[in-house]
Tab-separated table of C-alpha atoms in Angstrom:
chain	number	residue	atom	x	y	z
A	1	MET	CA	218.454	-177.398	-44.092
A	2	GLU	CA	217.311	-180.222	-42.089
A	3	LYS	CA	218.458	-183.226	-43.106
A	4	ILE	CA	216.845	-186.293	-42.813
A	5	SER	CA	218.010	-189.317	-40.378
A	6	PRO	CA	219.606	-192.096	-41.480
A	7	CYS	CA	217.454	-195.960	-40.990
A	8	PRO	CA	218.736	-197.726	-37.578
A	9	SER	CA	220.693	-199.998	-40.079
A	10	ALA	CA	221.740	-197.609	-42.502
A	11	PRO	CA	224.545	-198.280	-43.961
A	12	PRO	CA	228.146	-196.061	-42.560
A	13	ASP	CA	227.975	-194.282	-45.584
A	14	GLY	CA	224.705	-192.519	-44.991
A	15	ALA	CA	223.283	-192.887	-48.464
A	16	PHE	CA	219.432	-191.804	-47.229
A	17	VAL	CA	219.634	-188.260	-48.139
A	18	LEU	CA	217.539	-187.224	-50.811
A	19	ARG	CA	219.092	-185.085	-53.154
A	20	ALA	CA	216.511	-182.655	-55.538
A	21	MET	CA	213.676	-185.549	-56.745
A	22	VAL	CA	214.439	-189.301	-56.752
A	23	VAL	CA	211.114	-191.746	-56.726
A	24	THR	CA	211.751	-195.446	-55.534
A	25	ARG	CA	210.494	-198.472	-58.807
A	26	ASN	CA	207.293	-199.245	-56.899
A	27	SER	CA	206.032	-195.727	-56.527
A	28	PHE	CA	206.639	-193.846	-59.047
A	29	SER	CA	203.301	-194.538	-60.573
A	30	ASN	CA	201.739	-192.330	-57.371
A	31	MET	CA	204.261	-189.446	-58.128
A	32	ARG	CA	201.573	-187.319	-61.099
A	33	ARG	CA	199.589	-186.519	-57.777
A	34	THR	CA	201.539	-185.496	-54.854
A	35	PRO	CA	204.503	-183.830	-54.992
A	36	PHE	CA	207.948	-184.679	-53.331
A	37	TRP	CA	208.717	-181.628	-51.814
A	38	THR	CA	204.821	-181.288	-49.363
A	39	PHE	CA	206.335	-184.080	-47.130
A	40	SER	CA	207.663	-183.850	-44.292
A	41	PHE	CA	211.129	-184.457	-44.027
A	42	PRO	CA	210.515	-186.902	-40.951
A	43	VAL	CA	207.153	-187.973	-43.033
A	44	ILE	CA	209.944	-188.754	-46.199
A	45	SER	CA	213.091	-190.396	-43.227
A	46	SER	CA	209.952	-192.806	-42.120
A	47	ALA	CA	209.175	-193.770	-44.871
A	48	VAL	CA	212.763	-194.253	-45.845
A	49	CYS	CA	212.993	-196.568	-43.515
A	50	GLU	CA	210.134	-198.293	-43.151
A	51	ALA	CA	210.926	-199.906	-47.212
A	52	SER	CA	214.638	-200.385	-46.497
A	53	LEU	CA	215.740	-198.692	-49.180
A	54	SER	CA	219.276	-197.534	-49.592
A	55	SER	CA	221.026	-195.068	-52.441
A	56	GLY	CA	220.670	-198.219	-55.095
A	57	ASP	CA	216.587	-197.713	-54.543
A	58	MET	CA	216.815	-193.895	-56.154
A	59	ILE	CA	215.963	-193.948	-59.490
A	60	GLU	CA	218.085	-190.994	-60.895
A	61	LEU	CA	217.068	-187.306	-62.301
A	62	ALA	CA	219.693	-187.221	-65.215
A	63	ASP	CA	218.633	-190.893	-66.288
A	64	VAL	CA	215.110	-189.875	-66.389
A	65	ALA	CA	215.731	-186.444	-68.105
A	66	VAL	CA	217.672	-188.206	-71.156
A	67	LEU	CA	215.092	-190.909	-71.420
A	68	VAL	CA	212.063	-187.548	-71.576
A	69	GLU	CA	214.376	-185.423	-74.053
A	70	ALA	CA	215.446	-188.473	-76.055
A	71	THR	CA	211.186	-188.748	-76.633
A	72	ARG	CA	210.609	-186.060	-77.062
A	73	ARG	CA	213.430	-185.374	-79.805
A	74	GLY	CA	213.137	-188.326	-81.728
A	75	SER	CA	216.757	-189.739	-80.889
A	76	LEU	CA	220.089	-189.902	-77.483
A	77	SER	CA	221.709	-188.312	-79.802
A	78	ALA	CA	219.603	-185.807	-80.000
A	79	ALA	CA	218.466	-185.205	-76.127
A	80	GLY	CA	222.849	-185.623	-75.020
A	81	ARG	CA	223.050	-182.557	-76.853
A	82	ARG	CA	219.414	-180.849	-75.282
A	83	LEU	CA	221.278	-182.160	-72.441
A	84	GLY	CA	225.075	-181.504	-72.479
A	85	LEU	CA	225.572	-185.140	-72.788
A	86	SER	CA	227.587	-187.554	-75.098
A	87	PRO	CA	225.473	-190.367	-77.152
A	88	VAL	CA	227.586	-192.177	-75.275
A	89	ALA	CA	226.148	-190.605	-71.829
A	90	ALA	CA	223.181	-190.799	-72.689
A	91	SER	CA	222.934	-194.589	-73.496
A	92	ARG	CA	224.489	-194.960	-70.507
A	93	ARG	CA	221.168	-192.509	-67.849
A	94	LEU	CA	218.624	-194.173	-70.308
A	95	ALA	CA	220.514	-197.681	-69.372
A	96	ALA	CA	220.700	-197.314	-65.967
A	97	LEU	CA	217.270	-195.621	-65.442
A	98	GLU	CA	216.069	-198.960	-67.612
A	99	ALA	CA	217.892	-201.680	-64.955
A	100	GLU	CA	216.707	-199.791	-62.217
A	101	LEU	CA	212.688	-200.157	-63.305
A	102	GLY	CA	213.828	-203.437	-64.075
A	103	VAL	CA	212.160	-202.816	-67.699
A	104	ARG	CA	213.165	-202.010	-71.318
A	105	LEU	CA	211.701	-198.383	-71.571
A	106	VAL	CA	212.478	-198.205	-75.837
A	107	HIS	CA	213.093	-199.296	-78.992
A	108	ARG	CA	216.611	-198.217	-80.495
A	109	THR	CA	217.868	-199.097	-83.780
A	110	THR	CA	220.385	-195.988	-85.145
A	111	ARG	CA	218.293	-193.878	-86.977
A	112	SER	CA	215.078	-193.693	-84.450
A	113	LEU	CA	213.783	-194.429	-80.847
A	114	SER	CA	210.049	-195.270	-79.759
A	115	LEU	CA	208.711	-196.166	-76.616
A	116	THR	CA	207.539	-200.082	-75.442
A	117	PRO	CA	204.062	-200.401	-73.897
A	118	GLU	CA	206.363	-199.788	-70.391
A	119	GLY	CA	207.905	-196.646	-71.347
A	120	GLU	CA	204.511	-195.359	-71.995
A	121	ALA	CA	202.901	-195.820	-68.740
A	122	PHE	CA	206.373	-194.611	-67.237
A	123	LEU	CA	207.090	-190.894	-69.403
A	124	PRO	CA	203.934	-188.360	-67.784
A	125	HIS	CA	205.236	-189.910	-64.289
A	126	ALA	CA	208.932	-189.467	-65.952
A	127	GLU	CA	207.515	-185.832	-67.081
A	128	ALA	CA	205.897	-184.769	-63.464
A	129	MET	CA	209.446	-185.691	-61.178
A	130	LEU	CA	210.924	-183.224	-64.207
A	131	ASP	CA	208.030	-180.646	-62.864
A	132	HIS	CA	208.256	-181.187	-59.813
A	133	ALA	CA	212.331	-180.321	-59.389
A	134	GLU	CA	211.479	-177.907	-61.352
A	135	GLU	CA	209.015	-176.424	-58.914
A	136	GLY	CA	211.385	-177.146	-56.339
A	137	ARG	CA	214.130	-175.197	-57.552
A	138	SER	CA	211.455	-172.458	-58.139
A	139	ALA	CA	209.315	-172.356	-54.625
A	140	ALA	CA	213.723	-171.407	-53.331
A	141	VAL	CA	213.740	-168.005	-56.268
A	142	PRO	CA	211.061	-165.123	-53.834
A	143	GLY	CA	208.498	-163.887	-56.334
A	144	SER	CA	207.460	-165.446	-59.884
A	145	LEU	CA	210.804	-165.042	-61.409
A	146	GLY	CA	212.453	-168.211	-59.526
A	147	VAL	CA	209.020	-169.502	-61.884
A	148	SER	CA	209.947	-172.818	-64.410
A	149	GLY	CA	209.652	-175.323	-66.603
A	150	VAL	CA	207.373	-176.766	-69.151
A	151	ILE	CA	203.268	-176.069	-69.038
A	152	ARG	CA	201.870	-178.593	-71.470
A	153	ILE	CA	198.467	-177.391	-72.229
A	154	ALA	CA	195.816	-178.977	-73.873
A	155	ALA	CA	193.135	-176.642	-77.092
A	156	SER	CA	191.112	-176.611	-79.835
A	157	VAL	CA	192.439	-175.552	-83.374
A	158	PRO	CA	190.864	-172.661	-83.597
A	159	PHE	CA	191.585	-171.557	-79.894
A	160	GLY	CA	194.780	-172.385	-79.898
A	161	ARG	CA	195.580	-170.040	-82.578
A	162	LYS	CA	193.473	-167.252	-82.510
A	163	VAL	CA	194.006	-166.901	-77.689
A	164	VAL	CA	195.995	-169.289	-76.604
A	165	THR	CA	199.149	-168.716	-78.385
A	166	PRO	CA	199.164	-165.028	-78.894
A	167	MET	CA	198.841	-164.653	-74.554
A	168	LEU	CA	200.940	-166.883	-74.623
A	169	ALA	CA	203.606	-164.803	-76.329
A	170	GLY	CA	203.301	-161.497	-73.868
A	171	PHE	CA	203.451	-164.575	-71.153
A	172	LEU	CA	206.712	-165.914	-72.666
A	173	ARG	CA	208.315	-163.131	-72.544
A	174	ALA	CA	207.663	-161.690	-68.581
A	175	HIS	CA	208.797	-165.426	-67.504
A	176	PRO	CA	211.532	-165.783	-69.119
A	177	ARG	CA	212.418	-169.500	-67.507
A	178	LEU	CA	208.965	-170.897	-68.435
A	179	ARG	CA	208.285	-173.251	-71.455
A	180	ALA	CA	205.193	-174.054	-72.938
A	181	GLU	CA	204.130	-176.827	-74.788
A	182	LEU	CA	200.597	-176.239	-76.176
A	183	ARG	CA	199.327	-178.845	-78.050
A	184	LEU	CA	195.574	-178.840	-80.820
A	185	SER	CA	193.260	-181.067	-81.481
A	186	ASP	CA	189.938	-180.614	-82.005
A	187	GLU	CA	189.260	-184.165	-80.356
A	188	ILE	CA	188.812	-184.914	-76.990
A	189	VAL	CA	192.127	-186.460	-75.142
A	190	ASP	CA	192.902	-187.706	-72.338
A	191	ILE	CA	194.752	-185.360	-70.416
A	192	ALA	CA	196.180	-187.545	-67.277
A	193	ALA	CA	197.472	-189.633	-69.577
A	194	ARG	CA	198.979	-187.877	-71.803
A	195	GLY	CA	201.215	-185.440	-69.284
A	196	ILE	CA	198.850	-182.681	-70.044
A	197	ASP	CA	199.031	-179.333	-67.456
A	198	VAL	CA	195.835	-178.563	-68.238
A	199	ALA	CA	193.250	-178.815	-71.021
A	200	LEU	CA	191.383	-175.505	-72.065
A	201	ARG	CA	187.669	-176.192	-72.968
A	202	ILE	CA	184.159	-174.422	-74.299
A	203	GLY	CA	181.125	-175.926	-72.741
A	204	GLU	CA	180.210	-178.992	-71.687
A	205	LEU	CA	182.681	-180.490	-69.282
A	206	ARG	CA	182.838	-184.916	-69.826
A	207	ASP	CA	185.552	-185.781	-68.056
A	208	ASN	CA	184.655	-187.439	-64.754
A	209	GLY	CA	187.091	-187.635	-62.073
A	210	LEU	CA	188.419	-184.348	-63.298
A	211	ILE	CA	189.162	-180.367	-61.807
A	212	ALA	CA	187.574	-177.452	-63.612
A	213	ARG	CA	187.557	-173.931	-63.359
A	214	ARG	CA	186.509	-171.915	-65.450
A	215	LEU	CA	188.477	-168.773	-66.297
A	216	GLY	CA	186.073	-166.465	-68.702
A	217	GLY	CA	182.811	-166.004	-70.284
A	218	ASN	CA	183.087	-166.778	-73.836
A	219	PRO	CA	179.443	-165.502	-75.910
A	220	ARG	CA	177.585	-166.869	-79.140
A	221	HIS	CA	176.153	-165.907	-82.037
A	222	LEU	CA	174.885	-166.769	-84.851
A	223	TYR	CA	176.626	-165.514	-87.934
A	224	ALA	CA	176.629	-166.046	-91.974
A	225	ALA	CA	178.334	-163.973	-94.540
A	226	PRO	CA	176.516	-160.416	-96.469
A	227	ALA	CA	175.892	-162.606	-100.004
A	228	TYR	CA	174.193	-165.144	-97.920
A	229	LEU	CA	171.309	-162.448	-95.904
A	230	ALA	CA	170.555	-160.607	-99.419
A	231	GLU	CA	170.564	-164.088	-101.004
A	232	TYR	CA	168.181	-166.453	-97.979
A	233	GLY	CA	166.953	-162.551	-95.903
A	234	THR	CA	168.495	-162.994	-92.263
A	235	PRO	CA	166.460	-164.232	-89.857
A	236	ALA	CA	164.139	-162.207	-87.107
A	237	LEU	CA	162.231	-165.366	-84.738
A	238	LEU	CA	164.356	-168.548	-83.461
A	239	GLU	CA	161.368	-170.123	-85.357
A	240	ASP	CA	163.058	-169.115	-88.915
A	241	LEU	CA	166.184	-171.295	-88.360
A	242	HIS	CA	163.830	-174.554	-89.787
A	243	HIS	CA	163.837	-172.470	-92.700
A	244	HIS	CA	167.520	-171.655	-93.158
A	245	GLN	CA	171.135	-173.339	-94.538
A	246	CYS	CA	172.735	-174.100	-91.081
A	247	LEU	CA	175.840	-175.246	-90.059
A	248	THR	CA	176.463	-178.039	-88.073
A	249	THR	CA	178.892	-180.813	-86.404
A	250	PRO	CA	178.427	-184.491	-87.755
A	251	GLY	CA	175.466	-185.623	-85.182
A	252	THR	CA	174.510	-182.263	-84.464
A	253	THR	CA	170.079	-182.073	-85.292
A	254	HIS	CA	169.140	-178.897	-82.213
A	255	TRP	CA	170.717	-175.903	-81.316
A	256	VAL	CA	170.170	-174.743	-78.228
A	257	PHE	CA	168.387	-171.421	-77.368
A	258	ASP	CA	168.025	-169.556	-74.190
A	259	ARG	CA	164.543	-167.603	-74.109
A	260	SER	CA	163.145	-165.252	-71.135
A	261	GLY	CA	165.281	-167.578	-68.439
A	262	ARG	CA	164.596	-171.229	-70.557
A	263	SER	CA	166.311	-173.682	-71.833
A	264	VAL	CA	165.082	-174.401	-75.827
A	265	ARG	CA	166.325	-176.819	-78.402
A	266	GLN	CA	165.159	-175.383	-82.449
A	267	ALA	CA	165.706	-177.724	-85.330
A	268	VAL	CA	168.756	-177.346	-87.822
A	269	SER	CA	170.028	-178.715	-90.195
A	270	GLY	CA	172.098	-177.930	-93.805
A	271	ARG	CA	173.621	-179.837	-96.776
A	272	PHE	CA	176.953	-178.106	-95.632
A	273	VAL	CA	177.955	-180.087	-92.274
A	274	ALA	CA	181.503	-180.312	-90.769
A	275	ASP	CA	183.699	-182.163	-87.765
A	276	SER	CA	186.122	-178.632	-88.119
A	277	VAL	CA	185.032	-176.021	-86.894
A	278	GLU	CA	187.281	-174.205	-88.514
A	279	ALA	CA	185.944	-175.524	-92.180
A	280	LEU	CA	182.402	-174.786	-90.299
A	281	LEU	CA	183.917	-170.817	-90.371
A	282	GLN	CA	185.086	-171.298	-93.607
A	283	ALA	CA	182.397	-172.850	-95.495
A	284	SER	CA	180.036	-169.835	-93.849
A	285	LEU	CA	182.786	-166.952	-95.539
A	286	GLU	CA	181.879	-169.092	-98.503
A	287	GLY	CA	178.158	-168.249	-98.007
A	288	LEU	CA	177.089	-171.523	-97.275
A	289	GLY	CA	174.929	-170.772	-94.605
A	290	ILE	CA	173.633	-169.177	-91.116
A	291	VAL	CA	177.118	-170.801	-88.497
A	292	ARG	CA	176.993	-170.772	-84.282
A	293	LEU	CA	181.087	-169.555	-83.290
A	294	SER	CA	182.737	-167.851	-80.751
A	295	GLU	CA	183.491	-164.080	-80.586
A	296	TRP	CA	186.580	-164.846	-80.663
A	297	ASN	CA	186.549	-166.893	-83.498
A	298	VAL	CA	185.429	-164.904	-85.390
A	299	ARG	CA	186.184	-160.622	-84.562
A	300	GLY	CA	188.408	-160.425	-87.577
A	301	ASP	CA	185.609	-161.276	-90.352
A	302	VAL	CA	183.038	-159.143	-88.910
A	303	GLU	CA	185.220	-156.187	-88.394
A	304	ALA	CA	186.262	-156.586	-91.993
A	305	GLY	CA	182.631	-157.064	-93.521
A	306	ARG	CA	183.136	-160.909	-94.353
A	307	LEU	CA	180.359	-162.096	-91.544
A	308	LYS	CA	177.150	-160.174	-90.110
A	309	SER	CA	176.177	-160.994	-86.783
A	310	ILE	CA	172.291	-162.635	-86.117
A	311	ALA	CA	170.124	-161.134	-83.531
A	312	LEU	CA	166.649	-162.732	-82.911
A	313	ALA	CA	164.386	-161.316	-81.154
A	314	ASP	CA	162.628	-164.461	-78.879
A	315	ALA	CA	166.570	-166.188	-77.926
A	316	ALA	CA	170.085	-165.264	-77.919
A	317	LEU	CA	172.139	-169.124	-77.265
A	318	PRO	CA	174.021	-169.659	-73.941
A	319	ASP	CA	177.629	-168.669	-72.630
A	320	PRO	CA	178.950	-171.730	-72.255
A	321	GLY	CA	181.940	-169.891	-70.469
A	322	VAL	CA	186.256	-170.378	-70.875
A	323	TRP	CA	186.785	-173.981	-68.530
A	324	ALA	CA	190.322	-174.555	-67.325
A	325	VAL	CA	190.526	-179.010	-66.875
A	326	MET	CA	192.924	-180.028	-65.099
A	327	PRO	CA	193.880	-184.125	-63.703
A	328	SER	CA	194.825	-183.247	-60.012
A	329	ARG	CA	193.579	-181.779	-57.171
A	330	HIS	CA	196.956	-182.115	-55.141
A	331	HIS	CA	198.630	-179.235	-55.944
A	332	LEU	CA	199.050	-176.054	-58.043
A	333	PRO	CA	202.054	-175.859	-59.205
A	334	ALA	CA	202.893	-171.553	-59.126
A	335	LYS	CA	203.682	-171.919	-63.064
A	336	LEU	CA	200.911	-173.948	-63.942
A	337	ARG	CA	198.541	-170.635	-61.130
A	338	LEU	CA	200.511	-167.805	-63.201
A	339	PHE	CA	199.339	-168.895	-67.266
A	340	LEU	CA	195.384	-169.799	-65.520
A	341	ASP	CA	195.940	-165.722	-64.608
A	342	ALA	CA	197.098	-164.616	-67.347
A	343	LEU	CA	195.180	-166.379	-69.441
A	344	THR	CA	191.703	-165.097	-67.292
A	345	GLU	CA	193.300	-161.715	-67.434
A	346	HIS	CA	193.679	-161.676	-71.590
A	347	LEU	CA	190.526	-163.259	-71.772
A	348	VAL	CA	188.459	-160.074	-70.288
A	349	THR	CA	190.559	-157.886	-72.487
A	350	PRO	CA	191.346	-158.861	-76.410
C-alpha cells in the first residue's frame, strides 16, 4: 500500500500516516460531500502538509463512534456496551472528541444525554465519517458480500410500512453486514440536515439542489367501498366527481387527471378531510367517499372486496412515479446502489 510521505517539517515519529479515516477540526463540514478514499495519496499528503497538521490534529473514528452510538441509544453506558467499552472509557472518548473540536457536543446528566446545538450540527457529519469508513472497508472485499454499514431511509408512513419494510426483510437477509434505519413521516424532511442517505417520495419533487432518480411507476386509481357505490352510484365521467363525496387532504380543491394527453383539473370536495393517507384509506373503507390512492396501498383491500376501483371513461390519474432523492451526486455508496437496485426490482414484482 502506498504511504503518505511526511512533510519536510514532520516530527521524527512520522505522525502523518493516516489510518482508516480522519478529519481535521476545520474541514468536517465538507465530509458528507466527498469520501476520504476518493482522493489520491499525493493529494492527501499535500493537504496535510499545507495545513501543517500533526497526529494531534486528527479526529479518532473511535471517538466519533461513541458520539453517534450515545446519541442513538440515549446514554454513554449503552454506547459503551454496543462498542465494547466501559462507561468510563466511553466518557473519555467523548471528552477527547469535544476537546479536539473545541466545543461541547452533548449535555450529560446521570440519567440522560442530549445534543447541544453544536452537537446537532456535527452529528450528520459524524455519521457520514463512519459510513465512509465502512465504505472503505467494503471496497477491500470483492462483490456485494463486503458491503456493510447503515442505510438511513426516509419514506411516508404507508409506503414505508407496506412496501419498503417487506422489501428490506429479504434485502437484509441477503446482505447480513448491512443495517437499515427506516424513518417514517408523512411530512417532507430535510434529508441533508438529518443525515438521511435516501428519501423515497411519490409525486412532485420540490427540493432544490437534491439528486433524484426514478425507481419505477406508481399507478393510482379512484376507489370506494361497495356500500358507498351502492348508495350513491359509480361515477362514469370526470365531471360526475363534482356530485360525489371525495376524500382529500387539507387545502386540496382539485384533482389532476390525464385526458387525451392533456392535464385537466377537476374540482372535488367532501365532508371528510385528513392529513394522513392512512386516515383517508380508512375513511374510504368506512364508506365515507371516493379516495385517490396508489395501487400498492389498497391491493389487499381490493382483492378482499372491501374496495372497488373506479374507471372513468374520459380521464385517468397520471402516474407520478416513485423517486429516490439523495443529498449529493458526488458519491453513491455501494450499499445505497444495492438498496436502490433491490427496491427497483421489488416495485416491478410486488
